[in-house]
Coordinates of N, CA, C and O in Angstrom, one line a residue:
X1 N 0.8 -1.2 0.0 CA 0.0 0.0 0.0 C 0.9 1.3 0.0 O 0.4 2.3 -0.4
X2 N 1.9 1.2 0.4 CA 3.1 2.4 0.5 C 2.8 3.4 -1.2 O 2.7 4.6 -1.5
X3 N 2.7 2.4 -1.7 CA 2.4 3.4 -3.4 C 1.3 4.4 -3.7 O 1.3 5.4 -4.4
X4 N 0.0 3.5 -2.7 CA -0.9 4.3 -2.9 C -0.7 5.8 -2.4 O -1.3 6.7 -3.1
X5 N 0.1 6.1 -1.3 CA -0.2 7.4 -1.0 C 1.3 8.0 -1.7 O 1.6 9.2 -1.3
X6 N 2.2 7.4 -2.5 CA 3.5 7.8 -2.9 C 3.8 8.9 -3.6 O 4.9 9.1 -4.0
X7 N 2.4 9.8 -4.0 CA 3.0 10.9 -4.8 C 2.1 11.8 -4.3 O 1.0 11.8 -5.0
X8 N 2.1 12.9 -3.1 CA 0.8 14.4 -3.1 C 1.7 15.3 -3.7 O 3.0 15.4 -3.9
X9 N 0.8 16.1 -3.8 CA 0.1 17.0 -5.1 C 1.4 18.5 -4.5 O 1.5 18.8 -3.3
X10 N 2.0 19.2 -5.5 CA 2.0 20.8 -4.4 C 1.4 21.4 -4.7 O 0.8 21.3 -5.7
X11 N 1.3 22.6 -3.8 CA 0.4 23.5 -3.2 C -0.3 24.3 -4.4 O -1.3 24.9 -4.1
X12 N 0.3 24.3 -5.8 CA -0.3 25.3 -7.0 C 0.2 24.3 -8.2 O 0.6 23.1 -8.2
X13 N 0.0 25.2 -9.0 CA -0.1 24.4 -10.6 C 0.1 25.6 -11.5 O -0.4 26.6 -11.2
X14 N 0.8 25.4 -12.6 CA 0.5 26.3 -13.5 C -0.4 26.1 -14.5 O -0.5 25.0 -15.1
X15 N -1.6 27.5 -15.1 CA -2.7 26.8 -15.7 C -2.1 26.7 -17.1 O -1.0 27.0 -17.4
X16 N -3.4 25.8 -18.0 CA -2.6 25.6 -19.3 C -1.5 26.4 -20.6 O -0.6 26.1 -21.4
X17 N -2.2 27.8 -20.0 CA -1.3 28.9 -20.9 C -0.3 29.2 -20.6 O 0.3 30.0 -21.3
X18 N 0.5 28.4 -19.0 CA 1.3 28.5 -18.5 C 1.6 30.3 -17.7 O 2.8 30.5 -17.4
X19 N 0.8 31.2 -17.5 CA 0.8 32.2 -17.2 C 0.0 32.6 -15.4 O 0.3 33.4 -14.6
X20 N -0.9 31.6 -15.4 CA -1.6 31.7 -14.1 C -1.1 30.4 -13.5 O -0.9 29.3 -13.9
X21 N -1.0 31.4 -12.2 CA -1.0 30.2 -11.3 C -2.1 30.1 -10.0 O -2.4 31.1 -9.3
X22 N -2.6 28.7 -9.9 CA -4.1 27.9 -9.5 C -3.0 27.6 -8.1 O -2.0 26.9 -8.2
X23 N -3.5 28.3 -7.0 CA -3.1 27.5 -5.6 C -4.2 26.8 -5.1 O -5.4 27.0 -5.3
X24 N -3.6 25.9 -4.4 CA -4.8 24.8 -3.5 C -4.3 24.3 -2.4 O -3.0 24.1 -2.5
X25 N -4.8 24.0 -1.3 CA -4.8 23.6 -0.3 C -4.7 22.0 -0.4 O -5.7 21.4 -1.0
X26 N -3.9 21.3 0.1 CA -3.6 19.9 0.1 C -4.5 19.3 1.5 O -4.1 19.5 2.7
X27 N -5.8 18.4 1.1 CA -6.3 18.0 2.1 C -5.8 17.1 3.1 O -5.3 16.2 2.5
X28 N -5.8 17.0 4.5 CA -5.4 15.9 5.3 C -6.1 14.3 5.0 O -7.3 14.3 4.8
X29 N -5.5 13.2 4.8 CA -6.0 12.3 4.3 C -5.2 11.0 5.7 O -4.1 11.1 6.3
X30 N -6.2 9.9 5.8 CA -6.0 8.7 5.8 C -6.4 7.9 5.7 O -7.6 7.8 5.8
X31 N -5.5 6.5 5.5 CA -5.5 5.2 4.5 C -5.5 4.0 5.5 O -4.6 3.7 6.3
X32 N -6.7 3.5 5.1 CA -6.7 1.8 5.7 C -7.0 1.3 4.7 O -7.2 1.5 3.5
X33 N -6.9 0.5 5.4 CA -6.3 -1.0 4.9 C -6.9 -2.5 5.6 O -6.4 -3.0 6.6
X34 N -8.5 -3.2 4.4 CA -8.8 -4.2 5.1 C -8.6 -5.5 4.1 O -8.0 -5.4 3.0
X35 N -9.2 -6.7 4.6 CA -8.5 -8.0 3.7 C -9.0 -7.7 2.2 O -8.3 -8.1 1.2
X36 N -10.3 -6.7 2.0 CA -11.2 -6.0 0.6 C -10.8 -4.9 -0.1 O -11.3 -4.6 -1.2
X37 N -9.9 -4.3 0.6 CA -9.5 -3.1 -0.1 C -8.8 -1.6 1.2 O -8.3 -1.7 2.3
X38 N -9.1 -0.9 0.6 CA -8.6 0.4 1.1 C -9.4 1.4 1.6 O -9.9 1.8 0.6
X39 N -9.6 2.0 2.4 CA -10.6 3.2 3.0 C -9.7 4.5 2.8 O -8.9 4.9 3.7
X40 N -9.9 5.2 1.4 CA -9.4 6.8 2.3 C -10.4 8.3 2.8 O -11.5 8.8 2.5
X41 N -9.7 8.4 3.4 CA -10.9 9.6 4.0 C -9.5 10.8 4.3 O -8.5 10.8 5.0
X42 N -10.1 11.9 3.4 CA -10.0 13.1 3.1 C -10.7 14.2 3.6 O -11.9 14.1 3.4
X43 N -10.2 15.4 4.5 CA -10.6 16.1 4.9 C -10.9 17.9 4.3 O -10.0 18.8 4.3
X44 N -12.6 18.1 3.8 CA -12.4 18.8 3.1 C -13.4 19.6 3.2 O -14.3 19.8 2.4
X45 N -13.2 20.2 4.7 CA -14.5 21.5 4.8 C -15.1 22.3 3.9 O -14.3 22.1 2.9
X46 N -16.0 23.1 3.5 CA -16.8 23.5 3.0 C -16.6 23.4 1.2 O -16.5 24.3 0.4
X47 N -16.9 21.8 1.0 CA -16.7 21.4 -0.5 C -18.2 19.9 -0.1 O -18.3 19.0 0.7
X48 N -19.0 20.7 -1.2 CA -19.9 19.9 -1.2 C -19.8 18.5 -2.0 O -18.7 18.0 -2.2
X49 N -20.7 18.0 -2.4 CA -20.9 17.2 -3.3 C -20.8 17.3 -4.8 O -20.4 16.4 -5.6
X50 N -21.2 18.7 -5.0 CA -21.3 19.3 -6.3 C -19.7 19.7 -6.2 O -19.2 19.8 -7.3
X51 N -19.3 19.8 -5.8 CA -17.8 20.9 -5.6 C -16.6 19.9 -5.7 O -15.4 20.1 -5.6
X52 N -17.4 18.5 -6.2 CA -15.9 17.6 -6.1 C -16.0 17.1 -7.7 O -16.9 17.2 -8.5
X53 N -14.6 16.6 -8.0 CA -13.8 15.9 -9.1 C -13.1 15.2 -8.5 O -12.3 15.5 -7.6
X54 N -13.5 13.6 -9.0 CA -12.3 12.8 -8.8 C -12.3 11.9 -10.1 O -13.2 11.1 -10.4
X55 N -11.2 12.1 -10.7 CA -10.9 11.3 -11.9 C -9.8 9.9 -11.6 O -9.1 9.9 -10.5
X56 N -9.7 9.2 -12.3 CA -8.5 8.2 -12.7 C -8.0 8.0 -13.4 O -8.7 7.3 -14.1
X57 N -6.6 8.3 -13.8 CA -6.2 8.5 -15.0 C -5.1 7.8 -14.9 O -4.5 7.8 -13.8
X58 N -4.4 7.0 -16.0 CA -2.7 5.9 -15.9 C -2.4 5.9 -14.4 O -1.5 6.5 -13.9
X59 N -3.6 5.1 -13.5 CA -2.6 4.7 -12.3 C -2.7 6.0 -11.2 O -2.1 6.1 -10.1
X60 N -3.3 6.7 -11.6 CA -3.2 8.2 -10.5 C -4.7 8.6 -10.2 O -5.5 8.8 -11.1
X61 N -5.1 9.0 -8.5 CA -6.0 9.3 -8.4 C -5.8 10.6 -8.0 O -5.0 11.1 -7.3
X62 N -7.2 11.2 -8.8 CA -7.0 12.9 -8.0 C -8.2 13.4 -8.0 O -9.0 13.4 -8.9
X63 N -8.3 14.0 -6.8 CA -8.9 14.2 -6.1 C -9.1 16.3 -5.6 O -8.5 17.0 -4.7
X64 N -10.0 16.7 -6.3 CA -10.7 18.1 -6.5 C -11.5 18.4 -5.8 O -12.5 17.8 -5.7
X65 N -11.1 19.9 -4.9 CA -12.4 19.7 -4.7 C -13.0 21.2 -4.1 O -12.5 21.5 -3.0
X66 N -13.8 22.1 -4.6 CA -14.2 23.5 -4.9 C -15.0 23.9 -4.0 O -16.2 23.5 -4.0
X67 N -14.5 24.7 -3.1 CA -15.6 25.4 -1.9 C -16.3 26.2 -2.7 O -15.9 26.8 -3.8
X68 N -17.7 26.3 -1.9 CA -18.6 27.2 -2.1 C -18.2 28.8 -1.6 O -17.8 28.8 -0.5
X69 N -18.2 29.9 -2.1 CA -18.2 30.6 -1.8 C -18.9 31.5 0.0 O -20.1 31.2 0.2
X70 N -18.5 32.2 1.0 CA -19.0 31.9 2.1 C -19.5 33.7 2.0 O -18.7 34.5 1.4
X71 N -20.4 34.0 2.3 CA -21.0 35.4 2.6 C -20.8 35.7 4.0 O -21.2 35.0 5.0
X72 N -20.0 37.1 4.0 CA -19.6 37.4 5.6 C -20.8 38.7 5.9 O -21.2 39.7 5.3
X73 N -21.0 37.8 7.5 CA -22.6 38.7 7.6 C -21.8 40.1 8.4 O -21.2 39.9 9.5
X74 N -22.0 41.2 7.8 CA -21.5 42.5 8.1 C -20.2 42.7 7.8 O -19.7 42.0 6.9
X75 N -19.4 43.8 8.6 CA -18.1 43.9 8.3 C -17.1 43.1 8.2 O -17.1 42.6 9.3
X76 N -16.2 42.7 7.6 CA -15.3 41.7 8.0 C -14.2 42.5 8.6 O -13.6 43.4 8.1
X77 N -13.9 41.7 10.3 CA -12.6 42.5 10.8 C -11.9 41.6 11.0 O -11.0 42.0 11.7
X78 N -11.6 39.7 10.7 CA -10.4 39.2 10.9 C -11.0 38.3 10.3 O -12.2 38.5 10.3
X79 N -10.4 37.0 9.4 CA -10.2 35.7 8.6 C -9.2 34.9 8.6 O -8.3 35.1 7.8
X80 N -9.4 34.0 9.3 CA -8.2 32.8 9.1 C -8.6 31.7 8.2 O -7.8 30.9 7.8
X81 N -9.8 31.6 7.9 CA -10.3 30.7 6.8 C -10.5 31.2 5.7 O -11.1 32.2 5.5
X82 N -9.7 30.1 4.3 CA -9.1 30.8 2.9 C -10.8 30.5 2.0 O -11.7 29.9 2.6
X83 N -10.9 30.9 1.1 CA -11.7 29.8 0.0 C -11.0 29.7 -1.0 O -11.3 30.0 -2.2
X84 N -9.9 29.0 -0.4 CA -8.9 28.0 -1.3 C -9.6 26.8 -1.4 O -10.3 26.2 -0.6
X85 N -9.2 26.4 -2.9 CA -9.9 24.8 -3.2 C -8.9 24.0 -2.9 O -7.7 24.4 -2.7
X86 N -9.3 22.5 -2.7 CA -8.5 21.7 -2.2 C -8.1 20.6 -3.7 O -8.9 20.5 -4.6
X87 N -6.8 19.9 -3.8 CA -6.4 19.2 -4.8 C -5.7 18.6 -4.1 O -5.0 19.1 -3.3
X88 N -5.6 17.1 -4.4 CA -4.2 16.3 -3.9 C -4.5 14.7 -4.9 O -5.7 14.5 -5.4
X89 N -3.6 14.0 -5.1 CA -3.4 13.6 -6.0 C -2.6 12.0 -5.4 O -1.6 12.2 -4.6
X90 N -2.9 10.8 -5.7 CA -2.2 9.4 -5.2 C -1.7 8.9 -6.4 O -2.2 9.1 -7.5
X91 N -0.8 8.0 -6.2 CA -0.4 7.1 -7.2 C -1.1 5.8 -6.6 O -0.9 5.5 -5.5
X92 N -2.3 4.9 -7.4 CA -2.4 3.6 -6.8 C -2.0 2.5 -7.3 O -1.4 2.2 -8.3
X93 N -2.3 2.1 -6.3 CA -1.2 -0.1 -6.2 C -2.3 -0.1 -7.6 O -3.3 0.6 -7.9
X94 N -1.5 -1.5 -8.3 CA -1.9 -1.9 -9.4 C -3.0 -3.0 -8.9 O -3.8 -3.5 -9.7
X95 N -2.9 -3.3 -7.4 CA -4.0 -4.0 -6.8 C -5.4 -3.7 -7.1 O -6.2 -4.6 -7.3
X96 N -5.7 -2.3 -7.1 CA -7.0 -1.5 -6.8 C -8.0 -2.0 -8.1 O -7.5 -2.1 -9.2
X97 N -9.5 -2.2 -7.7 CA -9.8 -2.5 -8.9 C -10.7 -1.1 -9.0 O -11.7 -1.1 -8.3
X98 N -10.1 0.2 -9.9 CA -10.4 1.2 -10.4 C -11.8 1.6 -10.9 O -12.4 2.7 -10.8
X99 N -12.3 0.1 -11.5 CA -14.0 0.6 -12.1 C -14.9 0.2 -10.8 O -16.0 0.2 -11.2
X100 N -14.7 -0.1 -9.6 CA -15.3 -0.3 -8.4 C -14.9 1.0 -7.2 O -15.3 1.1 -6.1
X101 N -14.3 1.5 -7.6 CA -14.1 2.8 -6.5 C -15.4 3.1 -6.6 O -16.2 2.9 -7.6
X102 N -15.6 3.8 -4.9 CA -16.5 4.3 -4.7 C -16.4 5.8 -3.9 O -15.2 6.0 -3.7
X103 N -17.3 6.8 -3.4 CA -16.8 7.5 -3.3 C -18.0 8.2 -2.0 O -18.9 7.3 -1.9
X104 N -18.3 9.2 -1.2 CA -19.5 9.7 -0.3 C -18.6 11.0 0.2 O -17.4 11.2 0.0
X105 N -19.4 12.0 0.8 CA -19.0 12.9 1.3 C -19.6 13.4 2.2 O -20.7 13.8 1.9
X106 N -19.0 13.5 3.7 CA -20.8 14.2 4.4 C -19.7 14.4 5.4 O -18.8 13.7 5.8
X107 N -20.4 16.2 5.8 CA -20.1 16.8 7.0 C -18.5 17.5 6.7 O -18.0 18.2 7.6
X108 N -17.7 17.2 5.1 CA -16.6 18.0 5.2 C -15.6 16.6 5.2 O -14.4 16.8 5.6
X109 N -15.9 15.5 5.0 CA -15.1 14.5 4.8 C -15.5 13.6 3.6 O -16.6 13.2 3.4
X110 N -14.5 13.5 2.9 CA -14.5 12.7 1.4 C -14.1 11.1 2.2 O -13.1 11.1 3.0
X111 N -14.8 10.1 1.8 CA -14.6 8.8 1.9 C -14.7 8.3 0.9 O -15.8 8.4 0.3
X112 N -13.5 7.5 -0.1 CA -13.1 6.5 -0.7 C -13.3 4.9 0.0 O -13.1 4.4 1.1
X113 N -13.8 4.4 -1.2 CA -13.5 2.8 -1.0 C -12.8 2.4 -2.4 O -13.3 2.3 -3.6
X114 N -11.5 2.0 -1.8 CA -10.8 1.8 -3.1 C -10.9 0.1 -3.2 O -10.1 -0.3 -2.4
X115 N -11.5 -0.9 -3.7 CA -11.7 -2.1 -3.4 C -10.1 -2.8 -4.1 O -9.3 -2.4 -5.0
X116 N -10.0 -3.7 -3.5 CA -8.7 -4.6 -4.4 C -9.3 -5.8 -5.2 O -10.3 -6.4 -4.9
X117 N -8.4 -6.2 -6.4 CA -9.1 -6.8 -7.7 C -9.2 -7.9 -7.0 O -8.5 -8.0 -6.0
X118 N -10.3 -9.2 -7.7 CA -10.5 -9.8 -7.0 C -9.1 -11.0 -7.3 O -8.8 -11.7 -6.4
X119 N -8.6 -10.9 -8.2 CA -7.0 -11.4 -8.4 C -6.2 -11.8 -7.4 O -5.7 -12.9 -7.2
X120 N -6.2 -10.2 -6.1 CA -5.0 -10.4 -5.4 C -5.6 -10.9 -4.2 O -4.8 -11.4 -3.4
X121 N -7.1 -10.9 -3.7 CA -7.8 -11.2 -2.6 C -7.1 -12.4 -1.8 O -6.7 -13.2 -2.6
X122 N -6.9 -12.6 -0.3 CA -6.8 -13.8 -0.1 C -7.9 -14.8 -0.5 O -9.1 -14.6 -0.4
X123 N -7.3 -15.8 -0.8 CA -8.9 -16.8 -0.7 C -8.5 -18.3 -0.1 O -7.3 -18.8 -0.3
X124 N -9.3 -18.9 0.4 CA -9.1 -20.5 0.7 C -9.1 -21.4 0.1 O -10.2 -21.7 -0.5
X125 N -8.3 -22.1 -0.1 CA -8.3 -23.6 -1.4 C -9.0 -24.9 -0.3 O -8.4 -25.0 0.8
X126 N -9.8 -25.5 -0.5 CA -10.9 -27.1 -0.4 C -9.8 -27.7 -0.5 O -9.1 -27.5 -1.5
X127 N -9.3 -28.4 0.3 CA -8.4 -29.9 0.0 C -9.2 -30.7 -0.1 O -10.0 -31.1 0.8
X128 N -9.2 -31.1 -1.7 CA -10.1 -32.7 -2.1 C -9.4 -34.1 -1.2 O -9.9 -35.2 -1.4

């Protein structure tokens, strides 16, 4: 499983015309691990359901994901919270079977179920 989390993302990107640059916020993430596959859970305050992208592309998962804009009631006189979007990005085990990921989001946490193929599963052999 070491692979799966072997490559995050940094902090910006340059966009395609190579002139802007896209910062994002790299979400806190962790990875289990049962005999069926993988659980990751991503932590990703005010990004709804609409507000996410998650593609898979050669072996790489990535993972988008766009806050809603927040309306401040009256004057604003201090902010520590950005509405920076979040992006971060895994390499997965060739284990993972890709057309079975699944995905949920509730309360500001992204949950993955990355399942493993059924190829590498342990399984029990019958002695005839």
């Amino acid at each position: 499983m070491n692979s799966t989390l072997s490559k995050p993302t940094t902090s910006s990107e340059v966009a395609q015309n190579g002139a802007n640059r896209v910062n994002y916020l790299t979400p806190l993430a962790n990875i289990a691990e049962s005999k069926d596959g993988y659980v990751l859970e991503a932590e990703m305050p005010g990004v709804s359901k609409d507000g996410l992208e998650i593609t898979v592309e050669n072996g790489e998962l990535t993972i988008v994901g766009h806050r809603a804009a927040v309306e401040t009631r009256g004057r604003e006189l201090y902010r520590e919270s950005r509405a920076t979007d979040y992006r971060r990005s895994f390499e997965l085990d060739p284990s993972i079977d890709t057309a079975k990921i699944s995905a949920k989001i509730e309360q500001g946490v992204l949950t993955l179920q990355l399942p493993k193929a059924e190829a590498v599963k342990p399984r029990k052999i019958t002695v005839s």
